Coordinates of C-alpha atoms and ligand atoms in Angstrom, one line a residue:
X1 CA 60.9 -196.3 -28.6
X2 CA 61.1 -194.6 -32.0
X3 CA 64.5 -193.7 -33.3
X4 CA 65.0 -191.7 -36.4
X5 CA 68.4 -191.9 -38.2
X6 CA 69.0 -189.3 -40.8
X7 CA 71.8 -190.1 -43.3
X8 CA 73.8 -186.9 -44.1
X9 CA 77.4 -188.0 -44.5
X10 CA 77.6 -188.0 -48.2
X11 CA 79.8 -185.6 -50.2
X12 CA 77.3 -184.2 -52.7
X13 CA 80.0 -183.8 -55.3
X14 CA 77.6 -182.8 -58.0
X15 CA 76.5 -179.7 -56.1
X16 CA 80.0 -178.3 -56.9
X17 CA 80.0 -176.5 -53.6
X18 CA 82.0 -175.9 -50.4
X19 CA 78.8 -176.0 -48.5
X20 CA 77.8 -179.5 -47.3
X21 CA 74.8 -180.7 -49.4
X22 CA 72.3 -181.0 -46.6
X23 CA 72.9 -177.3 -45.7
X24 CA 71.8 -176.1 -49.1
X25 CA 68.5 -174.4 -48.8
X26 CA 65.1 -175.3 -50.0
X27 CA 62.4 -172.7 -49.6
X28 CA 64.9 -170.6 -47.6
X29 CA 66.0 -173.2 -45.1
X30 CA 68.6 -176.1 -45.1
X31 CA 67.3 -179.3 -46.6
X32 CA 68.2 -181.0 -43.3
X33 CA 65.9 -178.6 -41.4
X34 CA 63.0 -179.8 -43.6
X35 CA 63.8 -183.4 -42.8
X36 CA 64.0 -182.6 -39.1
X37 CA 60.7 -180.7 -39.1
X38 CA 59.0 -183.7 -40.7
X39 CA 60.8 -186.2 -38.4
X40 CA 59.7 -184.3 -35.3
X41 CA 56.1 -184.6 -36.3
X42 CA 56.4 -188.3 -35.5
X43 CA 57.4 -187.5 -31.9
X44 CA 60.5 -189.7 -32.0
X45 CA 62.3 -190.5 -28.8
X46 CA 65.6 -189.8 -30.4
X47 CA 66.9 -188.3 -33.7
X48 CA 70.5 -189.2 -34.8
X49 CA 72.1 -187.4 -37.7
X50 CA 74.9 -189.3 -39.4
X51 CA 77.5 -186.7 -40.5
X52 CA 80.8 -187.1 -42.4
X53 CA 81.6 -184.7 -45.1
X54 CA 81.5 -181.2 -43.6
X55 CA 80.5 -182.7 -40.3
X56 CA 81.6 -179.7 -38.2
X57 CA 79.6 -177.3 -40.3
X58 CA 76.5 -179.4 -40.2
X59 CA 76.9 -179.9 -36.4
X60 CA 77.4 -176.1 -35.9
X61 CA 74.4 -175.3 -38.1
X62 CA 72.2 -177.5 -35.9
X63 CA 73.9 -176.9 -32.5
X64 CA 71.6 -176.2 -29.5
X65 CA 68.8 -178.5 -30.6
X66 CA 68.6 -180.8 -27.5
X67 CA 66.7 -183.6 -29.2
X68 CA 69.4 -184.1 -31.8
X69 CA 72.4 -186.4 -31.6
X70 CA 75.1 -186.8 -34.1
X71 CA 77.1 -189.9 -35.2
X72 CA 80.3 -189.6 -37.3
X73 CA 80.9 -191.7 -40.4
X74 CA 84.4 -191.4 -41.7
X75 CA 85.1 -192.8 -44.3
X76 CA 81.7 -193.3 -46.0
X77 CA 81.4 -197.0 -46.8
X78 CA 77.7 -197.1 -47.7
X79 CA 74.3 -196.6 -46.3
X80 CA 74.4 -199.7 -44.1
X81 CA 77.8 -198.6 -42.7
X82 CA 76.2 -195.2 -42.0
X83 CA 73.4 -196.6 -39.9
X84 CA 75.9 -198.8 -38.1
X85 CA 77.7 -195.7 -36.8
X86 CA 74.4 -194.7 -35.1
X87 CA 73.7 -198.2 -33.7
X88 CA 75.1 -197.7 -30.2
X89 CA 73.0 -194.5 -29.8
X90 CA 69.7 -196.2 -30.6
X91 CA 67.1 -196.3 -27.8
X92 CA 65.4 -199.6 -27.0
X93 CA 62.7 -200.7 -24.5
X94 CA 63.1 -204.3 -25.6
X95 CA 59.5 -204.6 -26.9
X96 CA 57.8 -204.8 -30.3
X97 CA 57.3 -201.1 -30.4
X98 CA 61.0 -200.5 -30.8
X99 CA 61.7 -199.1 -34.3
X100 CA 64.3 -197.3 -36.2
X101 CA 63.3 -195.1 -39.2
X102 CA 66.0 -194.2 -41.7
X103 CA 65.6 -190.9 -43.6
X104 CA 68.0 -189.2 -46.0
X105 CA 69.2 -185.6 -45.4
X106 CA 69.1 -184.9 -49.1
X107 CA 65.5 -186.0 -49.5
X108 CA 63.9 -183.0 -47.8
X109 CA 60.2 -183.2 -48.5
X110 CA 59.0 -186.6 -47.4
X111 CA 55.8 -185.7 -45.5
X112 CA 54.9 -186.9 -42.0
X113 CA 51.7 -188.5 -43.1
X114 CA 53.6 -190.7 -45.6
X115 CA 56.1 -191.7 -42.8
X116 CA 53.2 -192.4 -40.5
X117 CA 51.8 -194.8 -43.1
X118 CA 55.2 -196.5 -43.4
X119 CA 55.3 -197.0 -39.6
X120 CA 51.8 -198.5 -39.7
X121 CA 52.7 -200.8 -42.6
X122 CA 55.6 -202.4 -40.7
X123 CA 53.4 -204.2 -38.1
X124 CA 56.2 -205.6 -35.9
X125 CA 58.6 -206.0 -38.8
X126 CA 60.3 -204.0 -41.5
X127 CA 58.7 -201.7 -44.1
X128 CA 60.3 -199.9 -47.1
X129 CA 59.0 -196.9 -48.9
X130 CA 58.8 -197.8 -52.6
X131 CA 57.7 -196.1 -55.8
X132 CA 57.0 -197.3 -59.3
X133 CA 58.8 -195.2 -61.8
X134 CA 58.6 -195.1 -65.6
X135 CA 62.4 -194.9 -65.6
X136 CA 63.9 -196.7 -62.6
X137 CA 67.5 -196.4 -63.8
X138 CA 70.0 -196.0 -61.0
X139 CA 67.7 -197.0 -58.1
X140 CA 67.7 -200.1 -56.0
X141 CA 64.9 -202.5 -57.3
X142 CA 62.3 -204.1 -55.1
X143 CA 62.4 -207.9 -55.8
X144 CA 59.1 -209.6 -55.0
X145 CA 58.3 -213.4 -55.1
X146 CA 55.4 -215.1 -56.9
X147 CA 53.1 -214.1 -54.1
X148 CA 54.0 -210.5 -54.4
X149 CA 56.0 -210.4 -51.2
X150 CA 59.1 -208.3 -51.0
X151 CA 62.1 -210.7 -50.8
X152 CA 65.1 -208.3 -51.2
X153 CA 66.4 -205.1 -52.8
X154 CA 69.0 -205.3 -55.5
X155 CA 71.1 -202.2 -56.4
X156 CA 71.1 -201.1 -60.0
X157 CA 74.8 -201.8 -60.4
X158 CA 74.3 -205.4 -59.0
X159 CA 71.1 -206.1 -60.9
X160 CA 70.6 -208.7 -63.7
X161 CA 68.9 -207.7 -67.0
X162 CA 65.6 -209.2 -65.7
X163 CA 65.9 -207.2 -62.5
X164 CA 66.7 -204.0 -64.4
X165 CA 63.1 -204.4 -65.9
X166 CA 61.6 -204.0 -62.4
X167 CA 60.0 -200.6 -62.1
X168 CA 59.3 -200.6 -58.4
X169 CA 62.2 -198.9 -56.7
X170 CA 63.6 -198.3 -53.2
X171 CA 63.2 -194.6 -52.2
X172 CA 65.9 -195.4 -49.5
X173 CA 63.5 -194.7 -46.6
X174 CA 62.7 -197.7 -44.4
X175 CA 61.8 -198.6 -40.9
X176 CA 62.9 -201.8 -39.0
X177 CA 62.7 -203.2 -35.5
X178 CA 65.7 -201.8 -33.7
X179 CA 67.2 -204.9 -32.1
X180 CA 66.9 -206.9 -35.3
X181 CA 68.3 -204.1 -37.4
X182 CA 71.4 -204.0 -35.3
X183 CA 71.8 -207.7 -35.7
X184 CA 71.3 -207.5 -39.5
X185 CA 73.7 -204.6 -39.8
X186 CA 76.3 -206.7 -38.1
X187 CA 75.8 -209.4 -40.7
X188 CA 75.9 -207.5 -44.0
X189 CA 79.1 -207.4 -46.1
X190 CA 80.5 -205.4 -48.9
X191 CA 80.8 -208.1 -51.6
X192 CA 79.0 -206.1 -54.2
X193 CA 79.6 -204.0 -57.3
X194 CA 80.3 -200.8 -55.2
X195 CA 82.3 -202.5 -52.4
X196 CA 79.9 -200.8 -49.9
X197 CA 77.8 -201.9 -46.9
X198 CA 74.3 -201.7 -48.2
X199 CA 71.5 -200.9 -45.8
X200 CA 69.2 -202.5 -48.4
X201 CA 70.8 -205.9 -47.7
X202 CA 68.9 -205.9 -44.3
X203 CA 65.7 -206.5 -46.3
X204 CA 67.0 -209.9 -47.6
X205 CA 68.2 -210.7 -44.1
X206 CA 64.8 -210.0 -42.6
X207 CA 63.0 -212.3 -45.0
X208 CA 65.7 -214.9 -44.4
X209 CA 65.0 -214.7 -40.7
X210 CA 61.3 -215.3 -41.4
X211 CA 60.2 -211.7 -40.8
X212 CA 58.2 -210.4 -43.8
X213 CA 59.0 -207.0 -45.2
X214 CA 56.1 -204.7 -46.0
X215 CA 56.0 -201.7 -48.4
X216 CA 54.2 -198.4 -48.5
X217 CA 54.1 -195.6 -51.1
X218 CA 54.4 -191.8 -50.7
X219 CA 51.2 -189.7 -51.0
X220 CA 52.8 -187.6 -53.7
X221 CA 55.7 -188.5 -56.0
X222 CA 57.7 -185.3 -55.3
X223 CA 58.1 -186.3 -51.6
X224 CA 60.9 -188.7 -52.3
X225 CA 62.8 -186.7 -54.8
X226 CA 66.4 -186.3 -53.7
X227 CA 68.9 -183.5 -54.4
X228 CA 72.2 -184.5 -56.0
X229 CA 72.8 -181.4 -58.1
X230 CA 71.8 -177.7 -58.4
X231 CA 69.5 -178.7 -61.2
X232 CA 67.6 -181.1 -59.0
X233 CA 67.7 -178.5 -56.2
X234 CA 66.1 -175.9 -58.5
X235 CA 63.5 -178.4 -59.7
X236 CA 62.5 -179.5 -56.2
X237 CA 62.3 -175.8 -55.2
X238 CA 59.8 -175.2 -58.0
X239 CA 57.9 -178.3 -57.1
X240 CA 57.6 -177.3 -53.5
X241 CA 56.7 -173.7 -54.3
X242 CA 54.0 -175.0 -56.6
X243 CA 52.7 -177.2 -53.8
X244 CA 52.6 -174.3 -51.4
X245 CA 50.9 -172.1 -54.0
X246 CA 48.3 -174.8 -54.6
X247 CA 47.5 -175.1 -50.9
X248 CA 46.9 -171.3 -50.7
X249 CA 44.7 -171.3 -53.8
X250 CA 42.7 -174.1 -52.2
X251 CA 42.3 -172.0 -49.1
X252 CA 40.8 -169.2 -51.2
X253 CA 43.8 -166.9 -51.8
X254 CA 44.2 -165.4 -55.2
X255 CA 47.7 -165.7 -56.7
X256 CA 48.0 -163.7 -59.9
X257 CA 50.4 -166.4 -61.1
X258 CA 51.1 -169.5 -58.9
X259 CA 54.3 -170.1 -60.8
X260 CA 55.6 -166.7 -59.7
X261 CA 55.2 -167.0 -56.0
X262 CA 57.8 -167.8 -53.3
X263 CA 57.1 -168.8 -49.7
X264 CA 60.1 -169.3 -47.5
X265 CA 58.4 -169.9 -44.2
X266 CA 54.7 -169.8 -43.2
X267 CA 52.0 -167.6 -44.7
X268 CA 48.6 -167.4 -43.0
X269 CA 45.9 -165.6 -45.1
X270 CA 42.4 -164.5 -44.3
X271 CA 39.6 -164.4 -46.9
X272 CA 39.9 -162.8 -50.3
X273 CA 43.6 -162.0 -50.1
X274 CA 45.1 -161.1 -53.4
X275 CA 48.9 -161.6 -54.1
X276 CA 50.4 -160.3 -57.3
X277 CA 53.3 -161.8 -59.1
X278 CA 56.9 -162.0 -57.9
X279 CA 56.4 -161.6 -54.2
X280 CA 58.6 -163.3 -51.6
X281 CA 57.3 -164.2 -48.2
X282 CA 59.7 -165.2 -45.5
X283 CA 59.5 -166.2 -41.8
X284 CA 56.0 -165.9 -40.4
X285 CA 53.6 -163.7 -42.3
X286 CA 49.9 -163.1 -41.7
X287 CA 47.7 -161.3 -44.1
X288 CA 44.2 -160.6 -42.8
X289 CA 41.0 -160.5 -44.8
X290 CA 41.0 -158.5 -48.0
X291 CA 44.7 -157.7 -48.0
X292 CA 46.1 -156.9 -51.4
X293 CA 49.8 -157.2 -52.1
X294 CA 51.1 -155.7 -55.3
X295 CA 53.8 -157.2 -57.5
X296 CA 57.4 -157.8 -56.4
X297 CA 57.1 -157.2 -52.7
X298 CA 59.3 -158.8 -50.1
X299 CA 57.5 -159.4 -46.8
X300 CA 59.2 -161.1 -43.8
X301 CA 57.9 -161.7 -40.3
X302 CA 55.0 -159.3 -40.6
X303 CA 51.3 -158.9 -39.6
X304 CA 49.1 -157.1 -42.1
X305 CA 45.6 -156.0 -41.0
X306 CA 42.4 -156.4 -42.9
X307 CA 41.8 -154.4 -46.0
X308 CA 45.4 -153.0 -46.2
X309 CA 46.9 -152.5 -49.6
X310 CA 50.6 -153.0 -50.1
X311 CA 51.7 -151.6 -53.5
X312 CA 54.5 -152.8 -55.8
X313 CA 58.1 -153.1 -54.8
X314 CA 57.6 -152.6 -51.1
X315 CA 60.0 -154.2 -48.6
X316 CA 58.6 -155.1 -45.2
X317 CA 60.5 -156.8 -42.3
X318 CA 59.5 -157.4 -38.7
X319 CA 56.7 -154.9 -39.0
X320 CA 53.0 -154.7 -38.0
X321 CA 50.5 -152.9 -40.1
X322 CA 46.9 -152.3 -38.9
X323 CA 43.8 -152.5 -41.0
X324 CA 42.9 -150.3 -44.1
X325 CA 46.4 -148.9 -44.4
X326 CA 48.1 -148.1 -47.6
X327 CA 51.7 -149.0 -48.1
X328 CA 54.0 -148.2 -51.1
X329 CA 54.8 -148.4 -53.9
X330 CA 58.5 -148.5 -52.9
X331 CA 57.9 -148.3 -49.2
X332 CA 60.4 -149.8 -46.7
X333 CA 59.2 -150.9 -43.3
X334 CA 62.1 -152.1 -41.1
X335 CA 62.1 -153.9 -37.8
X336 CA 59.8 -152.3 -35.2
X337 CA 57.7 -150.4 -37.7
X338 CA 54.2 -150.2 -36.3
X339 CA 51.7 -148.7 -38.8
X340 CA 48.3 -147.6 -37.6
X341 CA 44.9 -148.1 -39.1
X342 CA 44.2 -146.1 -42.3
X343 CA 47.8 -144.7 -42.3
X344 CA 49.6 -144.1 -45.5
X345 CA 53.3 -144.8 -46.2
X346 CA 54.2 -143.8 -49.7
X347 CA 57.2 -144.1 -52.1
X348 CA 60.7 -144.0 -50.8
X349 CA 59.6 -143.7 -47.2
X350 CA 61.7 -145.7 -44.7
X351 CA 60.3 -146.4 -41.2
X352 CA 62.3 -148.1 -38.4
X353 CA 61.3 -148.8 -34.8
X354 CA 58.6 -146.3 -34.9
X355 CA 54.8 -146.0 -34.5
X356 CA 52.7 -144.2 -37.1
X357 CA 49.3 -143.4 -35.5
X358 CA 45.9 -143.9 -37.0
X359 CA 45.3 -142.0 -40.3
X360 CA 48.8 -140.5 -40.3
X361 CA 50.5 -140.0 -43.6
X362 CA 54.1 -140.0 -44.8
X363 CA 53.6 -140.1 -48.5
X364 CA 56.9 -139.3 -50.1
X365 CA 60.7 -139.5 -49.4
X366 CA 61.0 -139.6 -45.6
X367 CA 63.1 -141.4 -42.9
X368 CA 61.3 -142.0 -39.6
X369 CA 63.4 -143.8 -37.0
X370 CA 62.9 -144.2 -33.3
X371 CA 59.8 -142.0 -33.4
X372 CA 56.4 -142.0 -31.9
X373 CA 54.0 -140.4 -34.4
X374 CA 50.5 -139.8 -33.2
X375 CA 47.2 -139.8 -35.1
X376 CA 46.3 -137.7 -38.2
X377 CA 49.8 -136.4 -38.6
X378 CA 51.0 -135.3 -42.0
X379 CA 54.7 -135.7 -42.7
X380 CA 55.8 -133.7 -45.7
X381 CA 58.2 -134.9 -48.4
X382 CA 61.8 -135.1 -47.4
X383 CA 61.3 -135.1 -43.7
X384 CA 64.0 -136.8 -41.7
X385 CA 64.3 -137.8 -38.0
X386 CA 67.9 -137.2 -37.2
X387 CA 67.9 -140.0 -34.6
X388 CA 71.6 -140.9 -34.6
X389 CA 74.6 -138.8 -33.5
X390 CA 77.1 -141.4 -34.7
X391 CA 77.1 -143.1 -31.3
X392 CA 73.7 -143.0 -29.7
X393 CA 70.1 -143.2 -30.9
X394 CA 67.5 -140.7 -29.7
X395 CA 63.7 -140.6 -29.8
X396 CA 61.4 -138.2 -31.6
X397 CA 57.8 -137.6 -30.4
X398 CA 55.3 -136.1 -32.8
X399 CA 51.9 -135.7 -31.1
X400 CA 48.4 -136.0 -32.8
X401 CA 47.3 -133.6 -35.6
X402 CA 50.8 -132.2 -36.3
X403 CA 51.6 -130.9 -39.8
X404 CA 55.2 -131.2 -40.8
X405 CA 56.3 -129.1 -43.8
X406 CA 58.5 -130.6 -46.5
X407 CA 62.3 -131.0 -46.0
X408 CA 62.2 -130.8 -42.2
X409 CA 64.9 -132.3 -40.0
X410 CA 63.9 -133.3 -36.5
X411 CA 67.1 -133.4 -34.5
X412 CA 66.3 -135.9 -31.7
X413 CA 65.6 -136.0 -28.9
X414 CA 62.8 -133.6 -29.7
X415 CA 59.0 -133.4 -29.3
X416 CA 56.5 -131.7 -31.5
X417 CA 53.4 -130.8 -29.5
X418 CA 49.8 -131.6 -30.4
X419 CA 48.5 -129.7 -33.4
X420 CA 51.8 -127.9 -34.1
X421 CA 52.8 -126.9 -37.6
X422 CA 56.5 -127.0 -38.7
X423 CA 57.3 -124.7 -41.6
X424 CA 59.0 -126.3 -44.7
X425 CA 62.8 -126.6 -44.3
X426 CA 62.8 -126.3 -40.6
X427 CA 65.7 -127.8 -38.7
X428 CA 64.1 -128.5 -35.3
X429 CA 66.6 -128.7 -32.5
X430 CA 64.2 -127.7 -29.6
X431 CA 60.7 -128.9 -28.8
X432 CA 58.0 -127.3 -30.9
X433 CA 55.0 -126.1 -28.8
X434 CA 51.5 -127.4 -29.3
X435 CA 49.1 -125.6 -31.7
X436 CA 51.7 -123.1 -33.1
X437 CA 53.8 -122.6 -36.2
X438 CA 57.5 -123.2 -35.6
X439 CA 59.9 -122.4 -38.4
X440 CA 63.7 -122.1 -38.7
X441 CA 64.6 -120.6 -42.0
X442 CA 67.1 -117.9 -43.0
X443 CA 65.3 -114.7 -44.3
X444 CA 65.0 -114.7 -48.1
X445 CA 66.9 -111.9 -49.9
X446 CA 67.3 -110.9 -53.5
X447 CA 70.6 -109.2 -54.5
X448 CA 69.8 -106.3 -56.7
X449 CA 71.8 -105.9 -59.9
X450 CA 73.6 -109.2 -59.5
X451 CA 75.0 -110.7 -62.8
X452 CA 76.2 -114.1 -63.6
X453 CA 79.9 -114.5 -64.0
X454 CA 81.1 -114.9 -67.6
X455 CA 84.0 -117.1 -68.8
X456 CA 87.3 -115.3 -69.0
X457 CA 88.8 -115.4 -72.5
Ligands
LIG501 C1 70.4 -195.6 -52.2 C2 69.8 -197.0 -52.0 C3 69.0 -197.3 -53.3 C4 67.9 -196.3 -53.5 C5 68.5 -194.9 -53.5 C6 67.4 -193.9 -53.5 C7 71.5 -198.3 -50.8 C8 72.6 -199.3 -50.8 N1 70.9 -197.9 -51.9 O1 71.3 -195.6 -53.3 O2 68.4 -198.6 -53.1 O3 67.2 -196.6 -54.6 O4 69.3 -194.6 -52.4 O5 68.0 -192.6 -53.7 O6 71.1 -197.9 -49.7 N2 75.1 -191.8 -47.2 C9 75.8 -191.7 -46.1 N3 77.0 -192.5 -45.9 C10 77.4 -193.3 -46.9 C11 76.6 -193.4 -48.1 C12 75.5 -192.6 -48.2 O7 75.5 -190.9 -45.2 O8 78.4 -194.0 -46.7 C13 73.9 -191.0 -47.4 C14 74.0 -190.0 -48.5 O9 74.5 -188.7 -48.0 C15 72.6 -189.8 -49.0 C16 72.0 -191.2 -48.7 O10 72.8 -191.8 -47.7 O11 71.9 -188.9 -48.2 C17 71.9 -192.1 -49.9 O12 73.2 -192.2 -50.5 P1 73.4 -192.4 -52.0 O13 74.8 -192.6 -52.3 O14 72.7 -191.3 -52.7 O15 72.6 -193.8 -52.3 P2 72.3 -194.4 -53.7 O16 73.5 -195.1 -54.1 O17 71.7 -193.4 -54.5
LIG502 CA1 71.0 -190.7 -54.2

């Protein structure tokens, strides 16, 4: 049985925030959610999150996840004390496979393959994830004997001058046999510089009991970076964005500047996709072959078909765009926008919960909501579907090959028949028949001899 205990009870004082530290986002989602995603890749039998500061908010944020358990640690008396609070919830079969992996909620990016190697390294005993740092200040040091075997971990504040020179540090992440871990946790004390129960003291107890402690190292140094301040949060964000950008570049995506790229979710790209600077991708986005995205676009939960171009400053959310379409600049596609092949959506056009058929165009200044627009339709500048009476929403149907003149209001529910033309300025309140010109416009008059008023003296 594999248990994963995630320590998340700490205060995070240096964040200077009311929000519990592990709820602070990295790449658009809470740090703790990153840890959970990586933990779940190991298929654990149980995940226990140790909460303390802001416990209720953390629990609420992760409510309804049936594979999660919580343990409460109040007050916080150290990392060993924290794991102790979860001890009664640890699952055991009573065999050598039983293990408990300890992760930190504020070390969000440790990758599953690194954890997998740590689990391998333990054999039937304990393993710690260590790293060699040029400046090990503040970290617990890995003390090894003359044979190079790990013998204990000494915290920076408890270390001698000789131990301060050790550059191999404890990342905090470790795995131990569950039954033994419980036994060791019951034996640790708080006779140390910080008056805390150190999880790291279990390392010495394992060696004392004749069970060697192994070590493994992360694949990349950024995996074990923790977040204690907004500065570290920002640095880790850039680190992770750089890492995601690198992966996309390796897959053949062109990023105009990998340092000006933000992905807060997942982005799947076809071949020869081009992404200009300053774009933000959120949720699940797919860009098919040959898609080009101009600078400063925000794209969330969207599918974009092959060869489609999205021009600068477009905002797209929960929308699907077929192939060879042209969107923007300054287009806004809202939830339920469904844009057909070769369609054009130009500047200051907002489309919500509507279909725009193949080859149809709305090139300037329009609002299209709750509408079914057929193929080859031309929607003139300033056209508005009046879909809302203040209480209810109504549909507009515009059939194939319709031409809608500029500044037209379509008061829904209303239908424009196939091939119809609406004259500019029409306020359409009744269905427009197919193939004909429909127009509503007051007759134009000129007042003979009219003079402008002049200012009275
Ligand atoms: C710990 C390790 C140290 C290691 C370092 C890596 C111990 C005794 N020391 O030190 O060897 O080099 O991490 O960053 O384990 N937490 C709780 N409850 C507590 C105390 C801490 O949940 O009572 C949580 C914190 O929220 C945090 C994590 O445990 O997520 C680590 O706590 P922190 O205080 O940062 O540990 P360090 O003293 O840095
Ligand atoms: Ca820390």
